[in-house]
CSV table of C-alpha atoms in Angstrom, one decimal:
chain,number,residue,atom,x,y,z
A,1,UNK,CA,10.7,15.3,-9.9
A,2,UNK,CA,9.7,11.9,-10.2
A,3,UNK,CA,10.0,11.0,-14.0
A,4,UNK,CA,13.8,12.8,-13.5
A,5,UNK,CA,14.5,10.5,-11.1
A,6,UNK,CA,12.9,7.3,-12.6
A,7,UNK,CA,12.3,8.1,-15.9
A,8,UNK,CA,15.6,6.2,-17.2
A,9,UNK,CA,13.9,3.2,-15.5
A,10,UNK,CA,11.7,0.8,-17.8
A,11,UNK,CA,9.7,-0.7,-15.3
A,12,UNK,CA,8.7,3.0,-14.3
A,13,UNK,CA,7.8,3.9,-17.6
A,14,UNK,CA,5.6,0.7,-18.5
A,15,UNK,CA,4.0,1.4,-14.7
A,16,UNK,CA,3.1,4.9,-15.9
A,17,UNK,CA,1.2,4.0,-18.9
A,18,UNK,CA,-0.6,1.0,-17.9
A,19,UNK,CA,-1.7,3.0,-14.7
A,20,UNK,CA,-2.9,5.7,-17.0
A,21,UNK,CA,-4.8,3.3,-19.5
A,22,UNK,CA,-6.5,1.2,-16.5
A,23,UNK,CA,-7.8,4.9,-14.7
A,24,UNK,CA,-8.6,6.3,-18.2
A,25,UNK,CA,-12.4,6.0,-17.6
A,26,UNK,CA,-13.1,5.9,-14.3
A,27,UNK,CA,-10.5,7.8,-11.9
A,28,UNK,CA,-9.2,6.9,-8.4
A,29,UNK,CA,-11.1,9.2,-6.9
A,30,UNK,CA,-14.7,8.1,-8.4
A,31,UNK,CA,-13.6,4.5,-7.3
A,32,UNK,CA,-13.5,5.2,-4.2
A,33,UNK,CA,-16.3,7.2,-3.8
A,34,UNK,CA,-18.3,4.5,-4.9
A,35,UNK,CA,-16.5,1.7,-2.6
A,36,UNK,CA,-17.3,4.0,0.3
A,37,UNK,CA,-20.8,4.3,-0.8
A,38,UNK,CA,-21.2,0.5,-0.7
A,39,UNK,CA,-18.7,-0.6,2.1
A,40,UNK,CA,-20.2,-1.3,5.8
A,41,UNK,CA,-16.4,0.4,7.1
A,42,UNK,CA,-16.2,3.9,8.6
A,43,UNK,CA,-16.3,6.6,6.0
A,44,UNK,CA,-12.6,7.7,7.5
A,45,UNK,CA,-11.6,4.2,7.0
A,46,UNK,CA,-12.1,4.7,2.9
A,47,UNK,CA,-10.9,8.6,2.4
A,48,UNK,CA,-9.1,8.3,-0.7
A,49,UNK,CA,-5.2,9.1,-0.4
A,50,UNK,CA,-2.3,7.7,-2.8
A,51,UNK,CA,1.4,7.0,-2.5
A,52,UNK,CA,3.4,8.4,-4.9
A,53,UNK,CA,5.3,5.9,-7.2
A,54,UNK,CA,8.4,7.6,-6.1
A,55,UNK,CA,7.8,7.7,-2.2
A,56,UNK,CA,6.8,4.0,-2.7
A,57,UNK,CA,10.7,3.7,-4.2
A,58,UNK,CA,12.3,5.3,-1.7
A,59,UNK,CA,10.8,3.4,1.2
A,60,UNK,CA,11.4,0.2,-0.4
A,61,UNK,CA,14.6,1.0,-0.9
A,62,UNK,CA,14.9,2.3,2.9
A,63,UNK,CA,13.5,-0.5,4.1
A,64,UNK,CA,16.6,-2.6,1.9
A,65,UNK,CA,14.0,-5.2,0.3
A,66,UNK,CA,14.8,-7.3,-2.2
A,67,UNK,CA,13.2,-10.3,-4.4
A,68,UNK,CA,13.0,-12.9,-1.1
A,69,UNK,CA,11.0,-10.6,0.5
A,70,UNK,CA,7.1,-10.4,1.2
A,71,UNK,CA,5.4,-7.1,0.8
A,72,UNK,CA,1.6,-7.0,2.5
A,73,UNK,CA,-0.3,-3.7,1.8
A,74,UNK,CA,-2.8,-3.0,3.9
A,75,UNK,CA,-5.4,-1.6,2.2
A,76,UNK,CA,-4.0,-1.2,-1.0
A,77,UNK,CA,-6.4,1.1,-3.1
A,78,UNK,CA,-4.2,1.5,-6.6
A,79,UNK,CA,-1.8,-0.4,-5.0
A,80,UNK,CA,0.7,2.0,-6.0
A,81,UNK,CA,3.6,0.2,-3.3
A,82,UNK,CA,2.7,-3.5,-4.3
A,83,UNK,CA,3.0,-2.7,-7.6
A,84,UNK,CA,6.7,-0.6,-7.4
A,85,UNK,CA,7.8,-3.4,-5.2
A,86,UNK,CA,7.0,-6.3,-7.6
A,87,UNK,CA,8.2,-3.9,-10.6
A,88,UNK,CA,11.6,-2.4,-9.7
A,89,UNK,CA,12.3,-5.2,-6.9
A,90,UNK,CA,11.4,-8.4,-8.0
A,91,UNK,CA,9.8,-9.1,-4.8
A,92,UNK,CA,6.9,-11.1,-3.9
A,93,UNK,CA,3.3,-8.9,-3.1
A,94,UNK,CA,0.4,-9.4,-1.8
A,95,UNK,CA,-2.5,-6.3,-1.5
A,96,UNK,CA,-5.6,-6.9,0.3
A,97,UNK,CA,-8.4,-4.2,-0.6
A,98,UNK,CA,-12.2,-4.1,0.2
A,99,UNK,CA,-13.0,-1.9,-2.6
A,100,UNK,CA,-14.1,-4.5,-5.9
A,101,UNK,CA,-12.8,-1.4,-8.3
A,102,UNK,CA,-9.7,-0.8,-7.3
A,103,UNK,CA,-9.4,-4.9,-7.2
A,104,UNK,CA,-10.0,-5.1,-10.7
A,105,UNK,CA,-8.0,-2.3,-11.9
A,106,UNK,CA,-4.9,-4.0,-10.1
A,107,UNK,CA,-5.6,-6.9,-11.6
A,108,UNK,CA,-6.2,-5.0,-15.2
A,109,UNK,CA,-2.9,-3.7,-14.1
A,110,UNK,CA,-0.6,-7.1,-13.1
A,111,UNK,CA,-1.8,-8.6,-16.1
A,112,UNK,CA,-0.7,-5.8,-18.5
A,113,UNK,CA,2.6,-5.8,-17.1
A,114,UNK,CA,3.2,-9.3,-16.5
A,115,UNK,CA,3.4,-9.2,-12.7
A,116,UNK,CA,3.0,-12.6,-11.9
A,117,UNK,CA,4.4,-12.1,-7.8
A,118,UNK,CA,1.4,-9.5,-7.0
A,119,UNK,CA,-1.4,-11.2,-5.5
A,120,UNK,CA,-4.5,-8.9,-5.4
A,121,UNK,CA,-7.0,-10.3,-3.0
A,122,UNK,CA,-10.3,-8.6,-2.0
A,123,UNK,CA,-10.6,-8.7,1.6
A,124,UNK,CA,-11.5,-6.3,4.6
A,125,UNK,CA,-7.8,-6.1,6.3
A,126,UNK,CA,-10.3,-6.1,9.5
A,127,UNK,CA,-11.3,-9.4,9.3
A,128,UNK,CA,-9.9,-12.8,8.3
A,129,UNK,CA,-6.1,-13.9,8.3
A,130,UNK,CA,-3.5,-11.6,7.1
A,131,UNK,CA,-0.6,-12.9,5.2
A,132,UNK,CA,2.6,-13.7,6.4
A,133,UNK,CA,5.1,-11.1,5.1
A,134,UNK,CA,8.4,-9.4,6.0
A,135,UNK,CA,7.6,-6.1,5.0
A,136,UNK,CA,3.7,-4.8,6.0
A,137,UNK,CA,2.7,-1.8,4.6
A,138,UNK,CA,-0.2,0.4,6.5
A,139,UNK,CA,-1.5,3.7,5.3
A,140,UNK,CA,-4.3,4.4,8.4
A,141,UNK,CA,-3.7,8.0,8.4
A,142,UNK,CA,-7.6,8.3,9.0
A,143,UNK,CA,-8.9,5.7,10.4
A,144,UNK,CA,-11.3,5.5,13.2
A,145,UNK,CA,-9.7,4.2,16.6
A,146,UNK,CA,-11.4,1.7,17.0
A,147,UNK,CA,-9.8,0.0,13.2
A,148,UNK,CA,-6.5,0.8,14.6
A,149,UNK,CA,-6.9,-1.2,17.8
A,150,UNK,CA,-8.7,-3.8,15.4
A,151,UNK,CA,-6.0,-3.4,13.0
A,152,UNK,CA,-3.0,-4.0,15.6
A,153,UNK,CA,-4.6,-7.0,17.0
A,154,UNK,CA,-4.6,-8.4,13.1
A,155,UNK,CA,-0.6,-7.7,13.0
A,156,UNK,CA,-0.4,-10.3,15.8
A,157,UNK,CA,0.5,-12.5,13.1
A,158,UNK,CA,3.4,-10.8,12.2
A,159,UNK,CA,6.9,-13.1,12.8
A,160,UNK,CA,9.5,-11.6,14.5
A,161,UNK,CA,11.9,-9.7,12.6
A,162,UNK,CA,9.1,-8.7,10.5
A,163,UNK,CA,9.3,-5.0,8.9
A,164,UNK,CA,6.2,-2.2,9.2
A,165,UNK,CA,6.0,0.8,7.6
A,166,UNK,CA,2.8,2.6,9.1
A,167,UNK,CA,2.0,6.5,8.0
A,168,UNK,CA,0.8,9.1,10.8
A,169,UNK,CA,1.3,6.6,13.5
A,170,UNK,CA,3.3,4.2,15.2
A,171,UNK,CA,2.2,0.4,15.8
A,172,UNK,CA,1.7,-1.1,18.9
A,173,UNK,CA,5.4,-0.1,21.1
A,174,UNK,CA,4.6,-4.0,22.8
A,175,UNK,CA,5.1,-5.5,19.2
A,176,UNK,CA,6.6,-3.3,17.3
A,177,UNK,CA,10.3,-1.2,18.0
A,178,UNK,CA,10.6,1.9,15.8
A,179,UNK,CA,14.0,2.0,13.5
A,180,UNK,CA,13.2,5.6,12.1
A,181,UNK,CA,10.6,8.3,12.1
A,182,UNK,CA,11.1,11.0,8.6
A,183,UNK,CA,8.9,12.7,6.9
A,184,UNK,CA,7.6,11.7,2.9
A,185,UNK,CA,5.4,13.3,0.5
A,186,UNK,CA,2.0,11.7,-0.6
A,187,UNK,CA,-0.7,13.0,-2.4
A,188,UNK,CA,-2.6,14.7,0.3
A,189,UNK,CA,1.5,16.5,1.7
A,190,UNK,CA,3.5,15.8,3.9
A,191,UNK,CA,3.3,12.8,5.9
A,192,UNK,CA,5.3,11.0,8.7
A,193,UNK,CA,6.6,7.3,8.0
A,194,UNK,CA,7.2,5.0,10.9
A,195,UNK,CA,9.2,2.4,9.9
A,196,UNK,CA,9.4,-0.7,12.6
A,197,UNK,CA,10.4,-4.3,13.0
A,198,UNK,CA,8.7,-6.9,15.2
A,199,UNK,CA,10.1,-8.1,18.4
């Protein structure tokens, strides 16, 4: 379903192939294995899930970004939505990931492509400032509670107007008003997408 519908797109097809050469030898999975071997996070913080390249399209596109914009992932892993929103957008990214591999393979990645907006930086989303971005992208579908709270209290920053797209759960109901609750496939099924703006 996804190369039908994004197939005719060249961005999608230079994505697909310099995803496939920078995973060639060392897989996703084995990445973050590793990361969560070495990381001081909750296991649960670092179970491996990805976002589609065509969910990531459809919620950029239901979220009506465009090249002004900001994206911040939140624990990017692959960086899948950075990536699709710097490709087919022309928007400005930022993904912040704890996990040195998957840093370097986005990197690997940018640079093959020519994505000079994405900024890949390696940093525990916990801790330390978070950028200033219109659209925030989270993916905490398992993390401990105690993240979360930690987590929410880092989206202080957020200005208002701001847009959140958060998966399994809403964000804070003091911060954040929810626009739209569906439901969007991601590797591990199903999921439901919150997306939210600041007030």
């Amino acid at each position: 379903m996804e190369r039908e519908v994004l197939g005719g797109y060249s961005w999608y097809r230079a994505l697909r192939r310099a995803y496939t050469r920078a995973y060639r030898w060392r897989s996703p999975i084995w990445i973050s294995k590793m990361g969560r071997r070495d990381s001081k996070l909750p296991a649960d913080d670092l179970i491996y899930g990805e976002t589609p390249v065509l969910t990531a399209f459809q919620l950029l596109t239901l979220a009506g970004i465009d090249h002004a914009d900001h994206v911040v992932e939140l624990g990017g892993g692959t960086s899948v939505f950075s990536l699709v929103a710097t490709a087919a957008f022309g928007c400005r990214a930022t993904t912040l990931e704890i996990v040195p591999g998957f840093v370097a393979k986005t990197r690997e990645i940018t640079a093959a492509l020519g994505l000079e907006r994405v900024r890949v930086k390696l940093q525990n989303i916990l801790e330390g400032a978070l950028p200033e971005g219109t659209l925030y992208y989270i993916t905490g579908t398992t993390f401990s509670e105690e993240s979360w709270r930690a987590l929410q209290r880092q989206l202080a920053v957020a200005p208002v107007g701001a847009k959140a797209i958060s998966l399994s759960s809403p964000l804070d109901a003091k911060a954040w008003r929810v626009e739209s609750r569906s439901t969007f496939p991601f590797s591990w099924g199903d999921n439901t997408v919150y997306m939210q703006v600041r007030i």
